[in-house]
PDB file of C-alpha atoms in Angstrom:
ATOM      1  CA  UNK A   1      -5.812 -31.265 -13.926  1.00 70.00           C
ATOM      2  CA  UNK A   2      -8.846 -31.394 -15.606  1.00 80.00           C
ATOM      3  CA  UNK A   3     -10.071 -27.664 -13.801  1.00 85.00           C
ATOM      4  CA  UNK A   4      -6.734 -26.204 -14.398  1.00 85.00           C
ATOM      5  CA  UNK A   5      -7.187 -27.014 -18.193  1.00 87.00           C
ATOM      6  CA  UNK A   6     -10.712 -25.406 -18.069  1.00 90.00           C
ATOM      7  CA  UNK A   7      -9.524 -22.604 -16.659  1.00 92.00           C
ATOM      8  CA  UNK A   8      -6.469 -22.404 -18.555  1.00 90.00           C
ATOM      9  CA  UNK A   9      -9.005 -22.607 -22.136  1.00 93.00           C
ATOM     10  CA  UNK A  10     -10.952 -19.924 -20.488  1.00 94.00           C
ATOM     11  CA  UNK A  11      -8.058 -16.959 -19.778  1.00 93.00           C
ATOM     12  CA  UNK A  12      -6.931 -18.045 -23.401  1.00 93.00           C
ATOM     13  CA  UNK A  13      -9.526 -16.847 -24.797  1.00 95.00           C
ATOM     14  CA  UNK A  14      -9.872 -13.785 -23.142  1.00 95.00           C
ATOM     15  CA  UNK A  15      -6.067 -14.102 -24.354  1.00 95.00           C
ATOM     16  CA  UNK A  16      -6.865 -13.851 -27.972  1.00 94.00           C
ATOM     17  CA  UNK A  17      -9.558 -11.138 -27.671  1.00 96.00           C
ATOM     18  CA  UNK A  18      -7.543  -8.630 -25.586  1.00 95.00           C
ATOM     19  CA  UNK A  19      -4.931  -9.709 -27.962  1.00 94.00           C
ATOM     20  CA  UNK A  20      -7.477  -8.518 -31.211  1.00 94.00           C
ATOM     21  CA  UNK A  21      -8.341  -5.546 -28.830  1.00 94.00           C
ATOM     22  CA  UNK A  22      -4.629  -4.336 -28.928  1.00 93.00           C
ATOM     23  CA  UNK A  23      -4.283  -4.656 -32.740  1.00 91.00           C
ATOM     24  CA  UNK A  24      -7.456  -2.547 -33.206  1.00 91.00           C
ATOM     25  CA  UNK A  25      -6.675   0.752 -30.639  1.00 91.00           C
ATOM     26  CA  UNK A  26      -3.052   0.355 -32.056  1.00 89.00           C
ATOM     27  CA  UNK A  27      -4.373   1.083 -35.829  1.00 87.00           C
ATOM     28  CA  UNK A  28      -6.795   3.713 -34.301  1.00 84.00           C
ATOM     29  CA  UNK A  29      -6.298   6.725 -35.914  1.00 83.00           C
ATOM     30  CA  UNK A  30      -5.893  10.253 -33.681  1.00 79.00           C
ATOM     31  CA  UNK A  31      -8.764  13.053 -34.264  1.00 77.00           C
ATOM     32  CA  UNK A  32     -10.443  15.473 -31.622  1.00 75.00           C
ATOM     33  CA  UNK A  33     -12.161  12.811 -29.966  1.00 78.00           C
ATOM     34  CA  UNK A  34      -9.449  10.260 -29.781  1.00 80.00           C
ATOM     35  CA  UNK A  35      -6.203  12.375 -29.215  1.00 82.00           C
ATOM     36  CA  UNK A  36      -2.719  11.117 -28.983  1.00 80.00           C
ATOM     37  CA  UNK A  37      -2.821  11.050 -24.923  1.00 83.00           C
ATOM     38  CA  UNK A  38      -6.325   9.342 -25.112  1.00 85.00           C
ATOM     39  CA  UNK A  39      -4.292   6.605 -26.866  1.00 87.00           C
ATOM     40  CA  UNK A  40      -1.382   6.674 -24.472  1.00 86.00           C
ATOM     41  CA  UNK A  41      -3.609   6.327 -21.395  1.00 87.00           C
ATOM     42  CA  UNK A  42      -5.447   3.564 -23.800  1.00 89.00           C
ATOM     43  CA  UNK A  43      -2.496   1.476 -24.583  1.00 91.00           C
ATOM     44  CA  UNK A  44      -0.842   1.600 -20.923  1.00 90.00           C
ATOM     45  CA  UNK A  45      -4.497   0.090 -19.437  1.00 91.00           C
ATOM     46  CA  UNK A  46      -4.153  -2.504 -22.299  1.00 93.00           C
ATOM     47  CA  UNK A  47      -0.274  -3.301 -21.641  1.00 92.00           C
ATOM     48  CA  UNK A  48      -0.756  -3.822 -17.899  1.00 92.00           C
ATOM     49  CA  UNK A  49      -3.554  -6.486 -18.838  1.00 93.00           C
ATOM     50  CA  UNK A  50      -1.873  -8.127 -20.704  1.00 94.00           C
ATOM     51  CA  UNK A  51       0.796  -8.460 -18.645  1.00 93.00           C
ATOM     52  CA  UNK A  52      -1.643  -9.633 -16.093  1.00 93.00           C
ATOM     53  CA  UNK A  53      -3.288 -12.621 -18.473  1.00 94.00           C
ATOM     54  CA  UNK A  54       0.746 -13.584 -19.512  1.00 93.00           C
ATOM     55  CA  UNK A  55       1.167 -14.024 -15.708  1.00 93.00           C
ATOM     56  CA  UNK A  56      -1.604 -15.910 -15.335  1.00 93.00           C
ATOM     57  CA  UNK A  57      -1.662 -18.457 -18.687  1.00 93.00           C
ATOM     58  CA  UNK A  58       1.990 -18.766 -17.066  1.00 92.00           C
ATOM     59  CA  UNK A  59       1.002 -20.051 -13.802  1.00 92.00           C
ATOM     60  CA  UNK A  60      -1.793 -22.195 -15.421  1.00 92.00           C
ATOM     61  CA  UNK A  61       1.003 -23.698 -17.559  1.00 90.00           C
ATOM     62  CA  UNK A  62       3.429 -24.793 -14.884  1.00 89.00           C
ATOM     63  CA  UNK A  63       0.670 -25.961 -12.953  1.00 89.00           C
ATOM     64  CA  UNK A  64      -0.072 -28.129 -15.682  1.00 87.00           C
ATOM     65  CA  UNK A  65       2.818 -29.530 -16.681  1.00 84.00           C
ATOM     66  CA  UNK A  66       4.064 -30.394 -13.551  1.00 85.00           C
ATOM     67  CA  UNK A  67       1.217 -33.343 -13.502  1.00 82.00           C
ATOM     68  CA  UNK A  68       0.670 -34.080 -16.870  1.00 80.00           C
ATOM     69  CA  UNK A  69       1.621 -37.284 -19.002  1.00 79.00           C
ATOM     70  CA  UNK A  70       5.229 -37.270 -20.409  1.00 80.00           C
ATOM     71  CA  UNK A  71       3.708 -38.063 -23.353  1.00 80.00           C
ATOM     72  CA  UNK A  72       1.777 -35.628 -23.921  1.00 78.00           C
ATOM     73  CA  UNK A  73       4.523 -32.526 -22.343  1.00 80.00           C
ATOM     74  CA  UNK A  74       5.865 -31.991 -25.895  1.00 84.00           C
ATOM     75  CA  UNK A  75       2.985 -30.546 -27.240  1.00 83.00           C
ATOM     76  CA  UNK A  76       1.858 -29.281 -24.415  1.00 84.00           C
ATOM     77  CA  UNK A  77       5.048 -27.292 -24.244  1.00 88.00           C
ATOM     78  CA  UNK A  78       4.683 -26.415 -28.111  1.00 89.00           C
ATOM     79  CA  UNK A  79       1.096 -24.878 -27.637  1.00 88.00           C
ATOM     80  CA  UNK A  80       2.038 -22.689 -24.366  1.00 90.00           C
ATOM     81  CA  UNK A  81       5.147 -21.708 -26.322  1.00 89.00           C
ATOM     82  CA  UNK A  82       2.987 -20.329 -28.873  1.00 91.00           C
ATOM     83  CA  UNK A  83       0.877 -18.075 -26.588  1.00 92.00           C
ATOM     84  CA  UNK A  84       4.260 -16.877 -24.535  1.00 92.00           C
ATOM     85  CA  UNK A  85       5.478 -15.476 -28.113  1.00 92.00           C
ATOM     86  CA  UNK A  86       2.448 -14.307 -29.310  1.00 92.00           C
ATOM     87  CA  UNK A  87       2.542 -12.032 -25.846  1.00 92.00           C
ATOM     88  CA  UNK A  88       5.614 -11.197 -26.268  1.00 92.00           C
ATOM     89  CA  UNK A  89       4.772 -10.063 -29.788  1.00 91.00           C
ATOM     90  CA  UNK A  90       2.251  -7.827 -28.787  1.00 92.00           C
ATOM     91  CA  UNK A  91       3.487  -6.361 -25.954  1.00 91.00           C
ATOM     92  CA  UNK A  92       6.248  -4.988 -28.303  1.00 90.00           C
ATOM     93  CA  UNK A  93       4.257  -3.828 -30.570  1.00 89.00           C
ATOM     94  CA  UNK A  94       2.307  -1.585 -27.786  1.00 90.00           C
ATOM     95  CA  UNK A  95       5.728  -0.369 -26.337  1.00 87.00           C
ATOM     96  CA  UNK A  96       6.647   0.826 -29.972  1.00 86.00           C
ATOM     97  CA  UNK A  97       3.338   2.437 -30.388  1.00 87.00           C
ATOM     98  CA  UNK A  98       3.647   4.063 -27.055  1.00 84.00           C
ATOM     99  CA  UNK A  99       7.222   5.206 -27.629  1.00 81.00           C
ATOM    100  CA  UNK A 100       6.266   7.227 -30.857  1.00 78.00           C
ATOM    101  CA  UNK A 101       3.110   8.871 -29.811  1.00 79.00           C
ATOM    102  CA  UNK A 102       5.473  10.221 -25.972  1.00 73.00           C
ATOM    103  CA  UNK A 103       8.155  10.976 -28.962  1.00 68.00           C
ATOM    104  CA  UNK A 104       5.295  13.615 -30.369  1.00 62.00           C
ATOM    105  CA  UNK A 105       3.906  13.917 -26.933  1.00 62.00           C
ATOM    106  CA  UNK A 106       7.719  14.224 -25.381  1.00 54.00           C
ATOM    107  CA  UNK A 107       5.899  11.956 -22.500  1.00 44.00           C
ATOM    108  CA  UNK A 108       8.569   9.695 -20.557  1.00 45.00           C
ATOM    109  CA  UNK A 109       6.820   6.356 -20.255  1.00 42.00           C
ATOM    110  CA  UNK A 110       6.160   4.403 -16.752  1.00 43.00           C
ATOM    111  CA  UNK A 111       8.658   2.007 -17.054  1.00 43.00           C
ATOM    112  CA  UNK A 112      11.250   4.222 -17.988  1.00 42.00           C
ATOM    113  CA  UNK A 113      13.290   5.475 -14.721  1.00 40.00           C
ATOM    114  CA  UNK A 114      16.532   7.264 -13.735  1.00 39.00           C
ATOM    115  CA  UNK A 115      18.245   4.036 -12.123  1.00 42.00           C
ATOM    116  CA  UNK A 116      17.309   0.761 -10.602  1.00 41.00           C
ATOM    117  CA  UNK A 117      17.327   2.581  -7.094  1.00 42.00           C
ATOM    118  CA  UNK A 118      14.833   5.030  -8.237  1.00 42.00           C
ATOM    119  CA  UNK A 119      12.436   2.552  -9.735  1.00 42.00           C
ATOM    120  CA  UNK A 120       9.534   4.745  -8.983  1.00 47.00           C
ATOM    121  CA  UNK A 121      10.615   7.740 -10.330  1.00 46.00           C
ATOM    122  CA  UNK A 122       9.697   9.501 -13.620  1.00 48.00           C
ATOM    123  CA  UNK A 123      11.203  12.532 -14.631  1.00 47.00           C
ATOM    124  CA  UNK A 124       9.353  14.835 -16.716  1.00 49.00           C
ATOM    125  CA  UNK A 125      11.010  16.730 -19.429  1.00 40.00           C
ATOM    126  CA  UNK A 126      11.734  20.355 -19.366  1.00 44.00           C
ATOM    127  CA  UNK A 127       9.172  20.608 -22.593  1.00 39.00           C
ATOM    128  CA  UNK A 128       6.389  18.840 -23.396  1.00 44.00           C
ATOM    129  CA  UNK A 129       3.612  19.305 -27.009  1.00 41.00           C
ATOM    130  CA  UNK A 130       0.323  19.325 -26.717  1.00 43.00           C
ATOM    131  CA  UNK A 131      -0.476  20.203 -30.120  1.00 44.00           C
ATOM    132  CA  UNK A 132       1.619  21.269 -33.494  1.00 40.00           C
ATOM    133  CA  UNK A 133       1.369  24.941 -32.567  1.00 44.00           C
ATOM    134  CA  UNK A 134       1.547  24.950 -28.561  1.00 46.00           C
ATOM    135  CA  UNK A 135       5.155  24.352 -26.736  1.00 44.00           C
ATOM    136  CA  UNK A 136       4.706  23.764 -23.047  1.00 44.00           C
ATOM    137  CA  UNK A 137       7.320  24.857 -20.886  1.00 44.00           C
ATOM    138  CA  UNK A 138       7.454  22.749 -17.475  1.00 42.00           C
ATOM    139  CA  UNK A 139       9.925  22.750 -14.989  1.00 43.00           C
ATOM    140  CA  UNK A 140      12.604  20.064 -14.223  1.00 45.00           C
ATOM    141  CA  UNK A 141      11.469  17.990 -11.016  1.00 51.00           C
ATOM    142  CA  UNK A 142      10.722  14.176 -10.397  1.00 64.00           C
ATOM    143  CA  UNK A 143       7.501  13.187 -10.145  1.00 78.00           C
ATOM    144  CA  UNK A 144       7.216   9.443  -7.668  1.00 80.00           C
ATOM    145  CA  UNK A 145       4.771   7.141  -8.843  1.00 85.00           C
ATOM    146  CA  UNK A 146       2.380   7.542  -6.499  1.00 88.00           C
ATOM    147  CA  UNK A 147       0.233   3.765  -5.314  1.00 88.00           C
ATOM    148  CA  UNK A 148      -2.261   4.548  -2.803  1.00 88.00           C
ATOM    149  CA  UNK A 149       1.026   5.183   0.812  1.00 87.00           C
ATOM    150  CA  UNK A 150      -0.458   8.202   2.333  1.00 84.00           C
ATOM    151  CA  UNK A 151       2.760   8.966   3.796  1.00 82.00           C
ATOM    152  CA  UNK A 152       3.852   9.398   0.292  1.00 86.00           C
ATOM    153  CA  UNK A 153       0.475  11.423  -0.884  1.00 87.00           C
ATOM    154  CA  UNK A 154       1.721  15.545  -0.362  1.00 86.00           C
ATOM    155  CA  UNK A 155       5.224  14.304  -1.807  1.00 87.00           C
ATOM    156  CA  UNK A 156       3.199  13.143  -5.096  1.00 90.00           C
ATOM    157  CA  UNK A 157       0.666  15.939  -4.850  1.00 90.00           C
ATOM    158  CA  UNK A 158       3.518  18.799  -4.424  1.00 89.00           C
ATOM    159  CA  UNK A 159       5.224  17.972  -7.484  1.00 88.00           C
ATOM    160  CA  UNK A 160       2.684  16.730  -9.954  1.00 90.00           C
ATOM    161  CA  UNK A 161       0.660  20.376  -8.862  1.00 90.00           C
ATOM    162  CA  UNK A 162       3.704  22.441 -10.031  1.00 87.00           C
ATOM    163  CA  UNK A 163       4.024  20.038 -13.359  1.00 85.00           C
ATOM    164  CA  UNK A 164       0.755  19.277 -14.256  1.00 87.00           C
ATOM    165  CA  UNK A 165      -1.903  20.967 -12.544  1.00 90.00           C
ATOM    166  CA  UNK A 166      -1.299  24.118 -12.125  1.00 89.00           C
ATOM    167  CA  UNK A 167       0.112  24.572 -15.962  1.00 86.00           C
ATOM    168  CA  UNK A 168      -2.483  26.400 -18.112  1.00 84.00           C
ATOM    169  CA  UNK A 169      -1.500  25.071 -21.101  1.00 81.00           C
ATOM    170  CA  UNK A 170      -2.896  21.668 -20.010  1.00 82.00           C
ATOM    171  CA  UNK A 171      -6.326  20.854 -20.695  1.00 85.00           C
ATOM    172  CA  UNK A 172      -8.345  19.201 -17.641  1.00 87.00           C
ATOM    173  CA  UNK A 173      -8.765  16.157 -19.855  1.00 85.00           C
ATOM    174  CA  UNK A 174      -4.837  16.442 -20.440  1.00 82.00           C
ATOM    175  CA  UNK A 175      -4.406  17.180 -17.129  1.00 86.00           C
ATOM    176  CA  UNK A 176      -6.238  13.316 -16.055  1.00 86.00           C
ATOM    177  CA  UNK A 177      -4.713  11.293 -18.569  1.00 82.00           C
ATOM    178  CA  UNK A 178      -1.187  12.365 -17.091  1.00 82.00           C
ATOM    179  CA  UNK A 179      -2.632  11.970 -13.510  1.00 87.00           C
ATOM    180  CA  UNK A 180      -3.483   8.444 -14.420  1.00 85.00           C
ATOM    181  CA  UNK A 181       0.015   7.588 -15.819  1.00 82.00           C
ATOM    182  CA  UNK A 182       1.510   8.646 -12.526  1.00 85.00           C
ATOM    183  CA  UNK A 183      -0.746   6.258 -10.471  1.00 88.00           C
ATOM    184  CA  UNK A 184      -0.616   2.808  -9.686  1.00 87.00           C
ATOM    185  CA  UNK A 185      -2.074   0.143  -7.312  1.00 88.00           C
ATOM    186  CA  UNK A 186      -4.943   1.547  -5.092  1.00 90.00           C
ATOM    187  CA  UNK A 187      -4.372   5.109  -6.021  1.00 90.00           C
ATOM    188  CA  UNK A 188      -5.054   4.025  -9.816  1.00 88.00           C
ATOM    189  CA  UNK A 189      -7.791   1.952  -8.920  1.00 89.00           C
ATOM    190  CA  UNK A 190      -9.398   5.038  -7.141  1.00 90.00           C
ATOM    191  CA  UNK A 191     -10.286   6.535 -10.132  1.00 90.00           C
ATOM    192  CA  UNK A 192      -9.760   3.939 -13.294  1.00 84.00           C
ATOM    193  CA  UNK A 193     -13.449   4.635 -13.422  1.00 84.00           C
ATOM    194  CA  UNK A 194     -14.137   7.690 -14.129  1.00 86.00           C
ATOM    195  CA  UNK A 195     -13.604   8.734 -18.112  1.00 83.00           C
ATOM    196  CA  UNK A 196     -11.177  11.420 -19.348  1.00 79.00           C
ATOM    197  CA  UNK A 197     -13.485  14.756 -18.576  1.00 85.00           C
ATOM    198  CA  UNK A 198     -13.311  17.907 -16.711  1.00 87.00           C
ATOM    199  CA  UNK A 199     -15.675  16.937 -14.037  1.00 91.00           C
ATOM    200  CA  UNK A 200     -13.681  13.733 -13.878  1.00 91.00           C
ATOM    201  CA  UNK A 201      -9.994  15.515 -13.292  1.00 93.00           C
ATOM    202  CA  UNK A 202     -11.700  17.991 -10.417  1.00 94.00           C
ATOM    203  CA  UNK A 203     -13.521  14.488  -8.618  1.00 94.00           C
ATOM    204  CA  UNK A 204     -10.592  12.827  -9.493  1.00 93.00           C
ATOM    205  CA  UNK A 205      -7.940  15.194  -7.549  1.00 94.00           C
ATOM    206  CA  UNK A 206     -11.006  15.759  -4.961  1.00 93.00           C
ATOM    207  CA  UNK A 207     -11.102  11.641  -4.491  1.00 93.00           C
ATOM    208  CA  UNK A 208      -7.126  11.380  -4.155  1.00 92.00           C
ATOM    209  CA  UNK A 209      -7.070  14.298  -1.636  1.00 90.00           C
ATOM    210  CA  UNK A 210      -9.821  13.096   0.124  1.00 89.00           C
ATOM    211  CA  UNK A 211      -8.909   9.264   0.487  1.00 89.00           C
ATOM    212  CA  UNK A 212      -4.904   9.191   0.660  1.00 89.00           C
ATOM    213  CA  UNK A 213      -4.074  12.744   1.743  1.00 80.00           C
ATOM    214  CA  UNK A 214      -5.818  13.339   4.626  1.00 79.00           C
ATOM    215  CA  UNK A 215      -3.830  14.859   7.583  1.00 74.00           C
ATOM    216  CA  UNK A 216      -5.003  12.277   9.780  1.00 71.00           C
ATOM    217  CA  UNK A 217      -4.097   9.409   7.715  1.00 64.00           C
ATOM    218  CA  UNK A 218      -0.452  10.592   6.975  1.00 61.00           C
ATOM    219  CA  UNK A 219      -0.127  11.328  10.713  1.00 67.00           C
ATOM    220  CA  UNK A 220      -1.255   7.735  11.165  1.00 66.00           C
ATOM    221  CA  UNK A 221       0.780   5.873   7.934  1.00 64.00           C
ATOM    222  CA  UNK A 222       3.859   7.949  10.312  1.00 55.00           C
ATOM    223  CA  UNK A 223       3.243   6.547  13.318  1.00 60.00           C
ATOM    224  CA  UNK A 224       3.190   3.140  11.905  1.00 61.00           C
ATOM    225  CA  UNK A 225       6.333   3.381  10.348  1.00 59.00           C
ATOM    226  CA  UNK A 226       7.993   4.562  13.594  1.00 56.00           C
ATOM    227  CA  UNK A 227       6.456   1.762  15.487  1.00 53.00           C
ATOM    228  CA  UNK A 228       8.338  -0.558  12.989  1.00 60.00           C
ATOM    229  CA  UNK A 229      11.816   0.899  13.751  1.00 56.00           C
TER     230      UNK A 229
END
């Protein structure tokens, strides 16, 4: 019990500072260098780790409590409580944030989908603002969530190229930080290092081509799934 409580103190603290990190990119303001979609992509990196650290302080808890002293479950029941709401708390407050700068940005967020069979789906709009004085027209088609299935890789690339890539009125820094919403899992992973640039987009779509959308590797992903019929 004693390690779990160690390693429980530890991810609490980490906790608290991603917690601090939150509050301070939420009152960042926008200007040229930090734009509304740099804060998007931003505050979507910060919301999945803290999902990832609630998850994990909540595993640590039951853990714990399933061996500790009666006595002493009460308050340790009061001091997890306290870190489940403050989570809570500021996972809201990102999703607020988020949902007024895809308001300006007329963005629809990842977790928002057409119906619980479609869970993976996100359906752009038919208009989207890049700036005060620049309407961009896109059409209406639904772009998958793509995670890294190669059998799923020219689906994903087909209609994010109509909606994204090949629109001109998209900056190639634009153009990435949208990418990047639409990825998860290894497909995200693939490129979570490289920083919004131009270079970066090109490598980026270069990388994702290169490593999930290979001919021989959707001819393969097919196979397998045929085998498993």
């Amino acid at each position: 019990m004693d390690r779990a409580k160690s390693k429980r103190a530890t991810v609490r603290q980490l906790f608290t500072k991603l917690v601090t990190k939150i509050e301070s990119t939420i009152e960042l303001p926008i200007n040229e260098r930090f734009t509304k979609v740099n804060k998007v992509e931003s505050l979507f990196d910060l919301k999945n780790q803290l999902i990832e650290k609630i998850d994990e302080l909540k595993k640590l808890d039951n853990e714990i409590e399933a061996i500790i002293d009666l006595n002493d479950l009460e308050g340790e029941l009061i001091a997890s409580d306290e870190y489940r709401k403050n989570g809570i708390s500021c996972r809201t407050k990102i999703e607020r944030c988020i949902l007024l700068l895809e308001k300006v940005l007329n963005v629809i967020p990842r977790n928002e989908t057409r119906n619980n069979n479609d869970s993976n789906i996100l359906e752009p709009p038919e208009r989207r603002v890049v700036n005060e004085n620049n309407v961009i027209k896109l059409p209406r088609l639904n772009i998958s969530i793509f995670s890294g299935n190669c059998s799923e890789c020219l689906n994903f690339w087909n209609s994010f190229e109509v909606a994204i890539h090949k629109n001109d009125s998209l900056s190639k820094i634009e153009k990435f930080a949208y990418l990047k919403i639409y990825l998860r899992g290894t497909a995200l992973a693939a490129v979570s290092g490289f920083s919004l640039t131009d270079q970066n987009y090109d490598s980026s779509i270069a990388l994702i081509k290169e490593r999930f959308g290979r001919s021989d590797l959707v001819i393969s992903c097919h196979m397998n799934k045929l085998l498993m019929i």
